[in-house]
Structure formats: structure tokens, C-alpha cells
Tab-separated table of C-alpha atoms and ligand atoms in Angstrom:
chain	number	residue	atom	x	y	z
A	1	MET	CA	3.959	20.613	-22.113
A	2	SER	CA	4.209	23.473	-19.700
A	3	SER	CA	4.739	22.336	-16.312
A	4	ALA	CA	1.744	22.742	-14.533
A	5	SER	CA	-0.047	20.839	-17.161
A	6	PRO	CA	-2.493	17.693	-16.398
A	7	ILE	CA	0.256	14.778	-16.732
A	8	ALA	CA	-1.608	13.292	-20.182
A	9	PRO	CA	-0.680	10.396	-22.271
A	10	GLY	CA	1.970	9.903	-24.727
A	11	ALA	CA	3.967	11.794	-21.152
A	12	THR	CA	7.037	10.111	-20.697
A	13	VAL	CA	7.414	8.510	-17.138
A	14	ALA	CA	10.018	6.926	-15.154
A	15	PHE	CA	8.945	4.341	-12.507
A	16	ILE	CA	11.327	3.382	-10.021
A	17	GLY	CA	10.508	0.123	-8.566
A	18	LEU	CA	8.360	-2.736	-10.756
A	19	GLY	CA	7.553	-5.314	-8.145
A	20	HIS	CA	4.611	-6.758	-7.602
A	21	MET	CA	2.576	-3.417	-7.354
A	22	GLY	CA	4.883	-1.337	-9.285
A	23	GLY	CA	5.172	-4.238	-12.312
A	24	PRO	CA	1.547	-3.013	-12.793
A	25	MET	CA	1.022	0.393	-12.524
A	26	ALA	CA	3.608	0.495	-14.689
A	27	VAL	CA	1.999	-1.612	-17.712
A	28	ASN	CA	-0.904	-0.399	-16.963
A	29	LEU	CA	0.960	3.712	-17.500
A	30	ALA	CA	2.057	2.599	-21.040
A	31	ALA	CA	-1.393	0.820	-22.190
A	32	ALA	CA	-2.470	3.881	-21.430
A	33	GLY	CA	-0.673	5.408	-23.788
A	34	TYR	CA	2.322	6.820	-21.561
A	35	ARG	CA	6.143	6.224	-22.843
A	36	VAL	CA	7.242	4.445	-19.974
A	37	GLN	CA	10.714	4.061	-18.314
A	38	GLY	CA	11.159	1.738	-16.150
A	39	TYR	CA	14.188	0.096	-14.156
A	40	ASP	CA	14.726	-2.143	-11.169
A	41	PRO	CA	17.297	-3.312	-9.911
A	42	VAL	CA	16.215	-6.837	-10.164
A	43	PRO	CA	16.573	-8.105	-14.317
A	44	ALA	CA	12.951	-10.522	-13.838
A	45	ALA	CA	11.210	-7.336	-12.442
A	46	CYS	CA	12.810	-5.672	-16.106
A	47	GLU	CA	11.630	-8.730	-17.884
A	48	ALA	CA	7.919	-9.351	-17.018
A	49	ALA	CA	7.707	-5.280	-17.605
A	50	ALA	CA	9.554	-4.773	-20.619
A	51	ALA	CA	7.099	-7.607	-22.420
A	52	GLU	CA	4.333	-5.638	-21.710
A	53	GLY	CA	5.019	-2.173	-23.057
A	54	VAL	CA	7.565	-0.462	-20.211
A	55	THR	CA	11.074	0.674	-21.687
A	56	ILE	CA	14.203	-0.538	-19.862
A	57	SER	CA	16.063	2.145	-18.730
A	58	GLY	CA	20.039	0.931	-16.918
A	59	SER	CA	20.309	3.746	-14.134
A	60	ILE	CA	17.470	5.718	-12.167
A	61	ALA	CA	19.669	8.805	-14.021
A	62	ALA	CA	18.748	7.240	-17.603
A	63	ALA	CA	14.945	6.249	-16.285
A	64	VAL	CA	14.285	10.042	-15.118
A	65	ARG	CA	16.546	12.038	-17.545
A	66	ASP	CA	13.555	13.148	-20.638
A	67	ALA	CA	10.743	13.070	-17.755
A	68	VAL	CA	8.142	14.853	-16.424
A	69	ALA	CA	6.943	12.818	-14.134
A	70	VAL	CA	8.670	10.219	-11.342
A	71	MET	CA	6.788	7.487	-9.683
A	72	THR	CA	8.421	4.944	-7.015
A	73	SER	CA	6.691	2.041	-5.464
A	74	LEU	CA	9.699	0.656	-3.045
A	75	PRO	CA	9.891	-0.950	-0.084
A	76	SER	CA	10.683	1.023	2.631
A	77	GLY	CA	11.587	4.926	3.335
A	78	ALA	CA	14.611	4.074	3.169
A	79	LEU	CA	15.067	3.300	-0.204
A	80	VAL	CA	12.590	6.179	-1.366
A	81	LEU	CA	15.373	8.226	0.044
A	82	GLN	CA	18.645	6.725	-1.384
A	83	VAL	CA	16.681	6.379	-3.977
A	84	TYR	CA	15.241	10.160	-4.345
A	85	ARG	CA	19.282	11.191	-3.629
A	86	GLY	CA	23.306	10.832	-4.548
A	87	PRO	CA	24.650	12.143	-7.938
A	88	ASP	CA	22.857	8.780	-9.568
A	89	GLY	CA	19.445	9.369	-7.526
A	90	VAL	CA	16.430	11.545	-9.499
A	91	LEU	CA	16.532	14.837	-7.894
A	92	ALA	CA	19.849	15.233	-9.392
A	93	ASN	CA	18.798	14.065	-12.669
A	94	ALA	CA	15.234	15.194	-13.230
A	95	ALA	CA	14.385	18.124	-14.518
A	96	PRO	CA	13.121	21.409	-12.137
A	97	GLY	CA	9.835	21.252	-12.408
A	98	THR	CA	9.065	17.331	-12.717
A	99	LEU	CA	6.319	16.020	-10.577
A	100	LEU	CA	7.663	13.172	-8.006
A	101	VAL	CA	4.928	10.517	-7.145
A	102	ASP	CA	6.081	8.001	-4.268
A	103	THR	CA	3.410	5.307	-3.924
A	104	SER	CA	5.442	3.661	-1.387
A	105	THR	CA	4.228	2.282	1.855
A	106	VAL	CA	7.030	4.814	4.629
A	107	ASP	CA	7.407	6.811	7.973
A	108	VAL	CA	5.186	9.456	7.413
A	109	ASP	CA	8.000	11.518	8.200
A	110	GLU	CA	10.824	10.059	6.458
A	111	ALA	CA	7.508	11.264	3.196
A	112	ARG	CA	8.594	14.657	4.304
A	113	THR	CA	12.240	13.961	4.470
A	114	ALA	CA	11.381	13.850	1.093
A	115	ALA	CA	8.778	16.037	0.377
A	116	GLY	CA	11.453	18.318	1.166
A	117	GLU	CA	13.990	17.481	-0.868
A	118	ALA	CA	12.095	17.053	-3.890
A	119	ARG	CA	10.857	21.394	-2.501
A	120	THR	CA	14.608	21.685	-2.394
A	121	ALA	CA	16.056	20.570	-6.015
A	122	GLY	CA	12.493	23.015	-7.790
A	123	MET	CA	10.521	19.352	-7.688
A	124	LEU	CA	6.761	19.392	-6.797
A	125	ALA	CA	6.215	16.252	-4.697
A	126	LEU	CA	2.973	14.152	-3.541
A	127	ASP	CA	2.832	11.164	-0.959
A	128	ALA	CA	0.900	8.471	-2.762
A	129	PRO	CA	0.634	5.007	-0.658
A	130	ILE	CA	-1.863	3.120	-2.141
A	131	SER	CA	-4.260	0.540	-1.522
A	132	GLY	CA	-6.393	-2.746	-2.859
A	133	GLY	CA	-3.465	-4.580	-3.532
A	134	VAL	CA	-1.580	-6.772	-6.426
A	135	VAL	CA	-5.145	-7.399	-8.081
A	136	GLY	CA	-6.200	-3.592	-7.716
A	137	ALA	CA	-2.945	-2.728	-9.118
A	138	LYS	CA	-3.226	-4.914	-11.822
A	139	ALA	CA	-6.699	-3.900	-12.298
A	140	GLY	CA	-6.336	-0.214	-12.526
A	141	THR	CA	-9.049	0.236	-9.035
A	142	LEU	CA	-6.284	1.329	-6.708
A	143	ALA	CA	-7.146	3.745	-4.198
A	144	PHE	CA	-4.221	6.736	-3.934
A	145	MET	CA	-4.171	8.379	-0.292
A	146	VAL	CA	-2.751	11.639	-1.596
A	147	GLY	CA	-0.684	14.013	0.415
A	148	GLY	CA	1.264	17.611	-1.030
A	149	PRO	CA	0.586	20.438	-2.583
A	150	GLN	CA	-3.123	21.380	-4.303
A	151	GLU	CA	-0.880	21.320	-7.701
A	152	ALA	CA	0.918	18.501	-7.523
A	153	PHE	CA	-2.152	16.808	-6.710
A	154	ASP	CA	-4.021	17.823	-10.049
A	155	ARG	CA	-0.664	17.472	-12.276
A	156	ALA	CA	-0.569	13.777	-11.094
A	157	GLN	CA	-4.701	13.497	-11.298
A	158	PRO	CA	-4.389	11.866	-15.365
A	159	LEU	CA	-1.853	9.227	-13.762
A	160	PHE	CA	-4.298	8.521	-11.169
A	161	GLU	CA	-7.032	8.162	-13.429
A	162	VAL	CA	-5.031	5.343	-14.872
A	163	LEU	CA	-3.803	3.340	-12.272
A	164	GLY	CA	-6.965	3.856	-9.463
A	165	ALA	CA	-10.385	4.035	-8.793
A	166	ARG	CA	-10.066	6.768	-6.216
A	167	ALA	CA	-7.319	9.715	-5.099
A	168	VAL	CA	-8.372	11.635	-2.134
A	169	ARG	CA	-5.741	14.267	-2.007
A	170	CYS	CA	-5.665	13.929	2.227
A	171	GLY	CA	-3.628	16.734	3.343
A	172	ASP	CA	0.120	18.631	2.864
A	173	SER	CA	2.696	16.097	2.277
A	174	GLY	CA	3.344	13.072	4.776
A	175	ALA	CA	-0.831	13.069	4.731
A	176	GLY	CA	-1.509	10.617	2.845
A	177	GLU	CA	0.565	8.655	4.621
A	178	VAL	CA	-0.752	8.875	8.355
A	179	VAL	CA	-4.300	8.150	5.985
A	180	LYS	CA	-2.618	4.735	4.826
A	181	LEU	CA	-1.392	4.016	7.840
A	182	CYS	CA	-4.206	4.362	9.970
A	183	ASN	CA	-6.899	2.814	8.079
A	184	ASN	CA	-4.676	-0.311	8.314
A	185	MET	CA	-4.016	-0.003	12.405
A	186	LEU	CA	-7.839	-0.006	12.253
A	187	LEU	CA	-7.906	-2.568	10.148
A	188	ALA	CA	-6.231	-5.064	11.757
A	189	ILE	CA	-8.214	-4.026	15.142
A	190	HIS	CA	-11.040	-4.874	13.079
A	191	GLN	CA	-9.851	-8.755	12.170
A	192	VAL	CA	-8.541	-9.504	15.685
A	193	GLY	CA	-12.227	-8.521	16.801
A	194	VAL	CA	-14.323	-10.282	13.251
A	195	ALA	CA	-11.632	-13.443	14.930
A	196	GLU	CA	-12.605	-13.034	18.770
A	197	ALA	CA	-16.551	-12.692	18.209
A	198	LEU	CA	-16.874	-15.577	15.785
A	199	ALA	CA	-15.111	-16.861	18.470
A	200	LEU	CA	-17.487	-16.258	21.241
A	201	ALA	CA	-20.575	-17.693	19.228
A	202	GLN	CA	-19.396	-21.119	18.187
A	203	GLY	CA	-17.821	-21.663	21.310
A	204	LEU	CA	-21.523	-20.711	22.933
A	205	GLY	CA	-22.773	-22.801	20.130
A	206	VAL	CA	-23.840	-20.836	18.217
A	207	GLU	CA	-22.482	-21.652	14.393
A	208	ALA	CA	-20.621	-19.291	12.428
A	209	GLN	CA	-22.898	-18.837	9.488
A	210	ALA	CA	-25.561	-17.017	11.948
A	211	PHE	CA	-23.550	-14.637	13.333
A	212	PHE	CA	-22.323	-13.846	10.045
A	213	ASP	CA	-25.629	-13.250	8.889
A	214	VAL	CA	-27.032	-10.952	11.699
A	215	ALA	CA	-23.677	-8.865	12.524
A	216	SER	CA	-23.002	-8.311	8.546
A	217	VAL	CA	-25.902	-6.897	8.139
A	218	ALA	CA	-25.637	-5.483	11.993
A	219	THR	CA	-23.525	-3.150	14.342
A	220	GLY	CA	-21.332	-5.532	14.078
A	221	ALA	CA	-20.327	-5.312	10.020
A	222	CYS	CA	-17.238	-4.379	8.442
A	223	TRP	CA	-14.544	-5.329	5.592
A	224	ALA	CA	-12.952	-7.503	7.614
A	225	LEU	CA	-16.761	-9.403	8.660
A	226	THR	CA	-17.896	-9.301	5.042
A	227	THR	CA	-16.038	-8.927	2.483
A	228	ASN	CA	-12.386	-10.415	4.248
A	229	CYS	CA	-14.620	-12.919	6.279
A	230	PRO	CA	-11.941	-15.251	8.659
A	231	VAL	CA	-14.337	-18.286	8.930
A	232	PRO	CA	-14.874	-20.615	5.579
A	233	GLY	CA	-18.048	-20.556	4.661
A	234	PRO	CA	-19.582	-17.578	4.505
A	235	VAL	CA	-18.097	-15.194	1.801
A	236	PRO	CA	-16.991	-17.601	-0.570
A	237	THR	CA	-14.364	-15.733	-2.252
A	238	SER	CA	-12.608	-15.077	0.973
A	239	PRO	CA	-8.579	-16.357	1.967
A	240	ALA	CA	-10.637	-18.408	4.519
A	241	ASN	CA	-11.224	-20.643	2.011
A	242	HIS	CA	-8.376	-20.928	0.687
A	243	ASP	CA	-5.810	-21.831	2.468
A	244	TYR	CA	-6.042	-18.222	4.170
A	245	GLU	CA	-4.068	-17.462	0.404
A	246	PRO	CA	-3.154	-13.782	0.387
A	247	GLY	CA	-4.401	-11.422	-0.342
A	248	PHE	CA	-3.118	-9.187	2.099
A	249	ALA	CA	-0.550	-11.134	3.877
A	250	VAL	CA	0.586	-11.052	7.660
A	251	ASP	CA	4.626	-9.208	6.635
A	252	LEU	CA	2.880	-6.658	4.508
A	253	MET	CA	0.834	-6.106	7.612
A	254	ASN	CA	3.364	-6.187	10.229
A	255	LYS	CA	5.352	-3.115	8.213
A	256	ASP	CA	2.704	-1.208	8.053
A	257	LEU	CA	1.590	-1.907	12.744
A	258	GLY	CA	5.723	-1.457	12.451
A	259	LEU	CA	5.364	1.991	11.480
A	260	ALA	CA	1.829	3.273	12.950
A	261	ILE	CA	3.044	2.091	15.881
A	262	ALA	CA	6.226	3.898	15.515
A	263	ALA	CA	3.790	6.954	14.630
A	264	VAL	CA	2.011	6.118	17.959
A	265	GLU	CA	4.801	7.155	20.235
A	266	ARG	CA	6.239	9.915	18.345
A	267	SER	CA	3.407	11.695	18.787
A	268	GLY	CA	2.031	10.011	22.256
A	269	THR	CA	-1.100	8.848	21.492
A	270	ASP	CA	-3.167	6.208	23.339
A	271	ALA	CA	-3.929	3.613	20.817
A	272	GLU	CA	-4.083	0.913	22.968
A	273	LEU	CA	-6.130	-1.559	20.833
A	274	GLY	CA	-3.493	-0.510	17.609
A	275	ARG	CA	-0.589	-1.817	19.327
A	276	HIS	CA	-2.289	-4.945	20.986
A	277	ALA	CA	-2.961	-5.699	16.959
A	278	GLN	CA	0.789	-5.102	16.341
A	279	ALA	CA	1.155	-7.849	18.833
A	280	ILE	CA	-1.004	-9.771	18.002
A	281	PHE	CA	0.388	-9.562	14.644
A	282	ARG	CA	4.033	-10.034	15.810
A	283	ALA	CA	2.993	-13.731	16.843
A	284	VAL	CA	1.414	-14.456	13.199
A	285	GLY	CA	3.903	-13.635	11.948
A	286	ASP	CA	6.562	-16.231	13.954
A	287	ASP	CA	4.094	-19.130	13.969
A	288	GLY	CA	5.586	-18.891	10.518
A	289	ASP	CA	2.329	-17.551	9.585
A	290	GLY	CA	3.762	-14.452	7.261
A	291	GLY	CA	2.956	-15.830	4.357
A	292	ARG	CA	-0.549	-15.884	4.301
A	293	ASP	CA	-3.890	-13.511	4.298
A	294	PHE	CA	-4.179	-11.383	7.785
A	295	SER	CA	-7.330	-12.900	8.679
A	296	VAL	CA	-5.316	-16.450	9.278
A	297	VAL	CA	-5.471	-14.859	12.537
A	298	TYR	CA	-8.580	-16.705	13.120
A	299	ARG	CA	-6.718	-20.051	12.827
A	300	GLY	CA	-4.497	-19.973	16.616
A	301	ILE	CA	-7.573	-17.339	18.079
A	302	ALA	CA	-9.764	-20.632	17.481
A	303	GLU	CA	-7.310	-23.304	18.526
A	304	ARG	CA	-6.113	-20.920	21.544
A	305	SER	CA	-10.412	-21.255	22.280
A	306	GLY	CA	-10.714	-24.843	21.829
A	307	LEU	CA	-12.769	-24.970	18.581
B	401	NAD	P1	7.828	-5.354	-3.843
B	401	NAD	O1	8.934	-6.275	-3.917
B	401	NAD	O2	7.453	-6.297	-4.824
B	401	NAD	O3	8.829	-4.357	-5.202
B	401	NAD	C1	9.987	-3.659	-5.073
B	401	NAD	C2	10.506	-3.811	-6.076
B	401	NAD	O4	11.320	-2.221	-5.645
B	401	NAD	C3	11.124	-4.659	-6.063
B	401	NAD	O5	11.241	-5.128	-7.897
B	401	NAD	C4	12.868	-4.192	-5.899
B	401	NAD	O6	13.480	-4.702	-6.984
B	401	NAD	C5	12.534	-2.427	-5.813
B	401	NAD	N1	13.862	-2.124	-5.528
B	401	NAD	C6	14.386	-1.625	-4.620
B	401	NAD	N2	16.015	-1.405	-5.042
B	401	NAD	C7	15.456	-0.421	-5.147
B	401	NAD	C8	16.582	0.229	-5.959
B	401	NAD	N3	17.636	0.966	-5.309
B	401	NAD	N4	15.920	0.955	-7.325
B	401	NAD	C9	14.858	0.128	-7.299
B	401	NAD	N5	14.052	-0.317	-7.420
B	401	NAD	C10	14.353	-1.105	-6.041
B	401	NAD	O7	7.169	-4.668	-2.789
B	401	NAD	P2	5.609	-4.210	-3.209
B	401	NAD	O8	4.586	-5.615	-3.122
B	401	NAD	O9	5.215	-4.621	-4.749
B	401	NAD	O10	5.400	-2.761	-2.272
B	401	NAD	C11	5.446	-1.469	-3.006
B	401	NAD	C12	5.040	-0.475	-2.569
B	401	NAD	O11	4.095	-1.009	-2.312
B	401	NAD	C13	5.086	-1.168	-0.748
B	401	NAD	O12	6.044	0.067	0.435
B	401	NAD	C14	4.960	-2.238	-0.061
B	401	NAD	O13	4.401	-1.239	1.419
B	401	NAD	C15	3.396	-0.949	-0.706
B	401	NAD	N6	2.092	-1.767	-0.676
B	401	NAD	C16	2.101	-3.210	-1.487
B	401	NAD	C17	1.327	-4.076	-1.446
B	401	NAD	C18	1.028	-5.277	-1.472
B	401	NAD	O14	-0.168	-6.465	-2.054
B	401	NAD	N7	2.243	-5.771	-2.469
B	401	NAD	C19	-0.157	-3.271	-1.149
B	401	NAD	C20	-0.757	-1.995	-0.791
B	401	NAD	C21	1.271	-1.199	-0.575
């Protein structure tokens, strides 16, 4: 295979980080006919992936050695850089020309640093954070927001097709993370706004269902209302009907808001509502609801509103 060809089934792909998102993605690639060499320091993560067709390697170096692409799904940018660097890392052990696709949600500057170091090592790198949660990772319906060279994006296209419903190249290195963090900051603001509007409507004597019936098809409509409605009833599949079982946990939203607001501060952006949403979701986490879906923000607003 030429180093410029799209990475088609049959190719060897290393997958580093086999957790909630990485595990199902690695399994889906194996099911699609890729030779997937996985690595994770947690034995249970390796066992679950091995049971569904992923070959487990004993080290990062062994996982990446014969691979034409290396995908990563790690908790933080610091870990991505740690996995890339050093004598046992990806950059020292993968062949020049290897395509690196980092699907983790990380700081924009860390993503750009990782891509720069990959370029120096003669490799092509993409930041390709995802949305769609564990359900989307298992179903192969993730959305990828991608930053990096067009050539790298074209090579990765068959991988995105297996793993996702949609992949959009947003610009150069870091652009995928920019879009991910901006989207999630907006989502946090929406979810608080929907919760406050529902609290106000009910406080003024209108049923949540009546507000929903109008707003869900009017100018207030957004995913935080129409899919993730934070009161039980109007949307039977929303987490509010299942004691706010995630969905998208408050702890994960707080991670993304931390990265978004760090970028707000560095860039000098006037994002008052983003900062306010961060303070609100921090308090929700501090109240012990970090493991619940982030629509649980409604519960505190309703209580403090006397509902
Ligand atoms: P996770 O903690 O379940 O998985 C991360 C995996 O990385 C773990 O299995 C861990 O053992 C492994 N790991 C840690 N250090 C490692 C190392 N040095 N080498 C190899 N593996 C190592 O996290 P997750 O929920 O799967 O999330 C992964 C990434 O995807 C995060 O950046 C997260 O923000 C992002 N994300 C998660 C979701 C979600 O719903 N869970 C949604 C969108 C994006």
C-alpha cells in the first residue's frame, strides 16, 4: 500500500486506549476487517476488546510497529503527549508515513503540539474528537470533528466511515478540538437555558408539557430540549425519565468546559455565558451528581425555584 492510499480494511491499525469509547471503536474496526492491535494498561479493557477480535499487544511499541495508522482514545492531552513521546512511544516506534488519529478530547494547544511532533517524526496527524457517546461508539454512528492536512483526512476516510455517521474536516491541526469545545460550551449553555425556561413556565402555572409542545417547534427549539428534555414526561427517552442516568455525564461536561474556558481565557474571548455555565455545572458536580446526565442541572434549578 502506498503511504498516501486510503486505509482500507485488511490494513493493520494500532488502537491505544481501549476504554468506554476506544474499546468499541477498536472492536468495530476489527469487525470491518482491519487487523487491530490494541494496547491499554488496564487488563479488563484488553480482555473485553480481545473477546471481540482485537489482538492485544504488550506495549505501545509492539502495537504500532507494523501499523499504517495509530488511533488513540485517552483521557487527557497530557496522556496523548506521553503516549506519543519517549523511547517506548508512538513516534519512536511507528514507521515514518504512519497516520496518527487522536480521537480524545484535549486542549487545542496540546493537539497542535502533538501534530507538530508527529510532523517532525515524518508522520501525518489528525485531531479527530468525537461526539455521540458510548452508544455512538458501539453503533458506529459517532460524529468526528477533524483538524489536520487534507491528505491525512482523505487517508483516514475509510476509518471514519466504519466508526462514524459523519466526519467533517474543520481546518488545520487543532480545528477539530476547537469545534468540539465550542459545540459543548454551547450545549452547556442550552441545557441551563432550557432548565430555567421550564422552571419559569411551571412557576407561572403552565405545565411543562405545554411549554414543550410549543417551544420544541418554535424558536426556542434545540437538542437540549427536543432530545435531552430535562423534565420527565415530554421526551420518554430522555435521561430525566431514568433518574438522569447518562447520556453525557456532568463530569465529562466539566472536563470539556474546563478546556473550553481555558481557551476562552487564553484567546481573550468575551464568553460570559460560557463562564457562567462552567460555574453552574461545577456546582452540580460538587453536589454529588457528577455521574448523572448533565440535564440533571434542571433538578437543582427546580428545587431552588420552589417547584
Ligand atoms: P476511559 O477512561 O473510559 O478510557 C480511556 C482509556 O485510556 C482507559 O481504558 C485507560 O486505561 C487508557 N489509558 C490511560 N493511560 C494510558 C496509556 N498511557 N496508554 C494506553 N492507554 C491508556 O475514557 P472514555 O470515556 O473512553 O473517553 C476517552 C476520550 O474520549 C476522552 O478524551 C473523552 O473526553 C472523550 N469522549 C468521551 C465521551 C464519552 O461519552 N465517554 C464522549 C466524547 C468524547
